[in-house]
CSV table of C-alpha atoms in Angstrom, one decimal:
chain,number,residue,atom,x,y,z
Y,241,VAL,CA,92.9,111.3,81.6
Y,242,GLU,CA,91.1,108.0,81.6
Y,243,TYR,CA,94.2,106.0,81.9
Y,244,ALA,CA,95.0,108.5,85.5
Y,245,TYR,CA,91.2,106.7,87.0
Y,246,TYR,CA,92.4,103.3,86.1
Y,247,TYR,CA,96.2,103.5,87.6
Y,248,ASN,CA,94.8,105.0,90.4
Y,249,THR,CA,92.1,103.0,90.9
Y,250,THR,CA,94.6,100.5,90.6
Y,251,VAL,CA,97.1,101.7,93.3
Y,252,ASN,CA,94.4,102.3,96.1
Y,253,ASN,CA,93.1,98.8,95.3
Y,254,TYR,CA,96.7,97.9,96.8
Y,255,LEU,CA,97.3,100.3,99.3
Y,256,ASN,CA,94.1,100.3,101.2
Y,257,SER,CA,93.0,96.3,101.0
Y,258,SER,CA,94.0,94.2,103.7
Y,259,ASP,CA,95.5,91.3,101.8
Y,260,TYR,CA,97.1,93.5,99.1
Y,261,TYR,CA,98.8,96.2,102.1
Y,262,TYR,CA,100.1,92.8,104.0
Y,263,TYR,CA,101.7,91.4,100.5
Y,264,LEU,CA,103.2,94.7,99.7
Y,265,TYR,CA,104.6,94.5,103.6
Y,266,LEU,CA,106.1,91.0,103.6
Y,267,MET,CA,107.5,92.1,99.1
Y,268,GLY,CA,109.3,94.9,101.1
Y,269,TYR,CA,107.5,98.0,99.9
Y,270,ASP,CA,108.3,101.3,101.8
Y,271,PHE,CA,104.6,103.0,102.5
Y,272,ASN,CA,106.8,106.7,103.1
Y,273,VAL,CA,108.8,106.3,99.6
Y,274,ALA,CA,107.9,107.4,95.7
Y,275,PRO,CA,106.4,104.1,93.7
Y,276,SER,CA,109.7,105.1,91.7
Y,277,ARG,CA,112.0,105.4,93.8
Y,278,GLN,CA,111.9,101.5,95.5
Y,279,GLN,CA,112.3,98.5,93.3
Y,280,ASN,CA,110.1,95.2,93.3
Y,281,THR,CA,111.3,93.0,94.7
Y,282,LEU,CA,109.7,90.0,92.8
Y,283,GLY,CA,111.6,91.1,89.5
Y,284,ASP,CA,114.0,93.5,87.9
Y,285,GLN,CA,111.7,97.1,88.1
Y,286,THR,CA,110.0,99.8,90.2
Y,287,TRP,CA,107.1,99.8,92.1
Y,288,LEU,CA,105.4,102.3,89.5
Y,289,GLU,CA,106.8,100.5,86.9
Y,290,TYR,CA,104.6,96.9,88.2
Y,291,PHE,CA,101.9,98.9,89.3
Y,292,ILE,CA,102.0,100.4,86.0
Y,293,GLU,CA,102.0,96.6,84.6
Y,294,LEU,CA,98.8,95.7,86.3
Y,295,THR,CA,96.3,98.9,84.9
Y,296,ASN,CA,98.0,98.1,81.8
Y,297,GLU,CA,96.6,94.8,82.0
Y,298,GLY,CA,93.2,95.9,83.7
Y,299,ILE,CA,92.5,98.8,81.5
Y,300,VAL,CA,93.0,95.4,78.1
Y,301,GLN,CA,91.1,93.0,80.3
Y,302,ASN,CA,88.4,95.8,81.5
Y,303,THR,CA,87.6,96.9,77.4
Y,304,VAL,CA,87.8,93.2,76.1
Y,305,LEU,CA,85.0,92.3,78.9
Y,306,TYR,CA,83.0,95.6,78.5
Y,307,LEU,CA,83.4,95.2,74.6
Y,308,GLU,CA,82.3,90.9,74.9
Y,309,GLY,CA,79.1,93.2,77.0
Y,310,GLN,CA,77.8,95.1,74.7
Y,311,LYS,CA,77.5,92.9,71.8
Y,312,ALA,CA,76.0,90.2,74.3
Y,313,GLY,CA,73.9,92.2,74.7
Y,314,PHE,CA,74.5,93.3,78.2
Y,315,THR,CA,72.6,95.8,80.5
Y,316,VAL,CA,72.4,96.9,83.9
Y,317,GLU,CA,69.2,98.7,86.1
Y,318,GLN,CA,69.4,102.2,85.4
Y,319,ASN,CA,68.9,103.2,88.3
Y,320,GLU,CA,71.3,101.4,90.2
Y,321,LEU,CA,73.9,102.4,87.8
Y,322,ASP,CA,73.1,106.0,88.5
Y,323,GLU,CA,73.2,105.5,92.6
Y,324,TYR,CA,76.8,103.8,92.1
Y,325,VAL,CA,77.8,107.1,90.7
Y,326,ASP,CA,76.7,109.3,92.3
Y,327,GLU,CA,77.5,107.3,95.6
Y,328,TYR,CA,81.2,107.0,94.3
Y,329,ILE,CA,81.4,111.1,92.8
Y,330,GLU,CA,80.5,111.9,96.8
Y,331,SER,CA,82.5,109.8,98.6
Y,332,VAL,CA,85.2,111.9,96.3
Y,333,LYS,CA,83.8,114.9,97.3
Y,334,GLU,CA,83.8,113.7,101.0
Y,335,ALA,CA,87.8,112.9,100.4
Y,336,ALA,CA,88.3,116.7,98.7
Y,337,SER,CA,86.7,118.6,101.4
Y,338,SER,CA,88.8,116.3,104.2
Y,339,TYR,CA,91.8,117.6,102.5
Y,340,ASN,CA,90.9,121.3,102.2
Y,341,TYR,CA,90.6,120.9,98.4
Y,342,THR,CA,88.1,122.0,95.9
Y,343,PHE,CA,86.3,119.1,94.0
Y,344,LYS,CA,87.8,120.8,90.9
Y,345,ASP,CA,91.7,121.2,92.2
Y,346,TYR,CA,90.8,117.5,93.8
Y,347,LEU,CA,90.2,115.4,90.9
Y,348,LYS,CA,92.8,117.1,88.8
Y,349,ALA,CA,95.9,116.4,92.0
Y,350,ALA,CA,94.6,112.5,91.9
Y,351,TYR,CA,94.0,112.0,88.3
Y,352,GLY,CA,95.5,115.2,86.7
Y,353,ASN,CA,94.3,118.2,84.2
Y,354,GLY,CA,91.8,117.7,82.2
Y,355,MET,CA,89.6,115.2,84.6
Y,356,ASP,CA,86.1,116.8,84.8
Y,357,GLU,CA,83.1,115.1,87.0
Y,358,ALA,CA,81.4,114.5,84.0
Y,359,THR,CA,84.2,112.5,83.0
Y,360,LEU,CA,84.9,110.7,86.2
Y,361,ARG,CA,81.3,109.8,85.7
Y,362,GLU,CA,81.6,108.2,82.7
Y,363,CYS,CA,84.7,106.1,84.6
Y,364,VAL,CA,83.0,105.0,87.0
Y,365,ALA,CA,80.1,104.0,85.0
Y,366,ARG,CA,82.4,101.8,83.1
Y,367,SER,CA,83.3,100.1,85.3
Y,368,TYR,CA,80.2,98.9,87.2
Y,369,TYR,CA,79.4,97.8,83.8
Y,370,VAL,CA,82.5,95.9,83.4
Y,371,SER,CA,82.1,94.6,87.1
Y,372,GLU,CA,78.7,93.6,86.0
Y,373,TYR,CA,78.8,91.6,83.4
Y,374,TYR,CA,81.3,89.7,84.3
Y,375,GLN,CA,80.4,89.0,87.5
Y,376,ASN,CA,77.4,88.3,85.4
Y,377,ILE,CA,79.9,85.3,83.3
Y,378,VAL,CA,80.4,83.9,86.9
Y,379,ASP,CA,76.9,83.5,88.1
Y,380,THR,CA,75.2,82.1,84.2
Y,381,THR,CA,78.6,79.7,83.4
Y,382,GLU,CA,78.7,76.0,84.7
Y,383,VAL,CA,81.9,74.2,84.9
Y,384,THR,CA,81.5,70.7,85.5
Y,385,ASP,CA,84.2,68.4,87.3
Y,386,GLU,CA,86.0,66.4,84.5
Y,387,GLU,CA,86.2,70.5,83.1
Y,388,ALA,CA,87.4,71.9,86.3
Y,389,ILE,CA,90.2,69.2,86.2
Y,390,ALA,CA,91.3,69.3,82.7
Y,391,TYR,CA,91.9,73.1,82.7
Y,392,ARG,CA,94.0,72.5,86.1
Y,393,VAL,CA,96.3,69.7,84.9
Y,394,LYS,CA,96.7,71.8,81.6
Y,395,ASN,CA,97.5,75.0,84.1
Y,396,LEU,CA,99.3,72.9,86.4
Y,397,ALA,CA,101.6,75.8,87.0
Y,398,GLN,CA,99.1,79.1,88.0
Y,399,TYR,CA,97.7,76.4,90.7
Y,400,THR,CA,100.4,74.6,92.1
Y,401,VAL,CA,101.4,76.5,96.1
Y,402,ALA,CA,104.0,75.8,98.4
Y,403,ASN,CA,104.2,76.0,101.7
Y,404,LEU,CA,107.8,76.7,102.4
Y,405,ARG,CA,108.6,76.1,106.6
Y,406,THR,CA,112.5,76.0,107.7
Y,407,ASN,CA,114.1,76.4,111.0
Y,408,VAL,CA,117.5,77.5,111.9
Y,409,TYR,CA,120.1,75.8,114.0
Y,410,SER,CA,122.8,77.2,115.0
Y,411,TYR,CA,126.6,76.2,115.8
Y,412,THR,CA,130.4,77.1,116.2
Y,413,ALA,CA,131.7,76.4,112.8
Y,414,SER,CA,135.1,75.7,114.7
Y,415,ASP,CA,133.4,72.8,117.1
Y,416,SER,CA,132.8,69.8,116.0
Y,417,THR,CA,130.5,68.8,118.2
Y,418,SER,CA,128.6,72.1,118.4
Y,419,VAL,CA,128.0,71.4,114.4
Y,420,ALA,CA,127.5,67.7,115.3
Y,421,GLU,CA,124.9,68.5,117.6
Y,422,ALA,CA,123.3,70.8,115.3
Y,423,LEU,CA,123.1,68.1,112.1
Y,424,ALA,CA,121.6,65.5,114.6
Y,425,LYS,CA,118.8,68.4,115.8
Y,426,ALA,CA,118.0,69.2,112.1
Y,427,LYS,CA,117.2,65.6,110.4
Y,428,GLN,CA,115.5,64.5,114.2
Y,429,HIS,CA,113.5,67.7,112.4
Y,430,VAL,CA,113.2,66.3,109.1
Y,431,ALA,CA,112.2,63.0,110.2
Y,432,GLU,CA,109.4,63.9,112.6
Y,433,GLY,CA,108.4,67.3,110.8
Y,434,VAL,CA,106.5,65.2,107.8
Y,435,THR,CA,103.5,67.8,107.6
Y,436,GLU,CA,102.9,71.5,108.2
Y,437,GLU,CA,101.4,70.4,111.4
Y,438,ALA,CA,104.1,68.2,112.9
Y,439,PHE,CA,107.0,71.1,111.6
Y,440,GLU,CA,105.5,73.7,113.9
Y,441,GLU,CA,105.5,71.0,116.5
Y,442,VAL,CA,109.0,70.0,116.4
Y,443,ALA,CA,110.0,73.3,116.2
Y,444,HIS,CA,108.3,74.2,119.4
Y,445,LYS,CA,109.7,71.5,121.1
Y,446,MET,CA,113.6,71.9,119.7
Y,447,LEU,CA,112.6,75.6,120.6
Y,448,GLU,CA,111.8,74.3,124.5
Y,449,ALA,CA,114.4,72.5,125.3
Y,450,THR,CA,117.1,74.9,123.6
Y,451,GLU,CA,116.1,77.4,126.7
Y,452,GLN,CA,116.2,75.0,129.4
Y,453,GLU,CA,119.7,74.4,128.4
């Protein structure tokens, strides 16, 4: 039952976040097709398998953080925890009402058999605790510039990002003049478009020149 809660939370974070939504859109995700029936373009797995993988990773991370927080004696304000959980439960009840479900039936539909309000409260409370403990780590951990650089160098592959810009120059394969002109334009673009801004500027100029021909 708890697994269904974490899976549901993981998927909703992707589908309801503007950043993740755009990411899914770029990756070819079809919001009208079940995740189990469409292939993830990033690997040899379905989107369902991808979401399950993310859920498993999240559960491991949350469990480790929860146990570390408990071991460190970290606590949260009880009134703030209660308020957060109550607001979450109220939002679920409102969602149930909007779909003409009873609260009990909505929990069953969303999280499967066995989910009740008490169990959901426990899951939400633990998630809140983990989130607060993680934020506490971020707020209280000081990292020097030397340590940050050393970590980046050690994990270079994770922090090396490249932006790719392309431009297509069409030509007629049987026409040597057409091929030569396209090649000349491409070489000019490479020579002048040495930065991202310059690349885009050259692309616009080339497009304008083509439209005027």
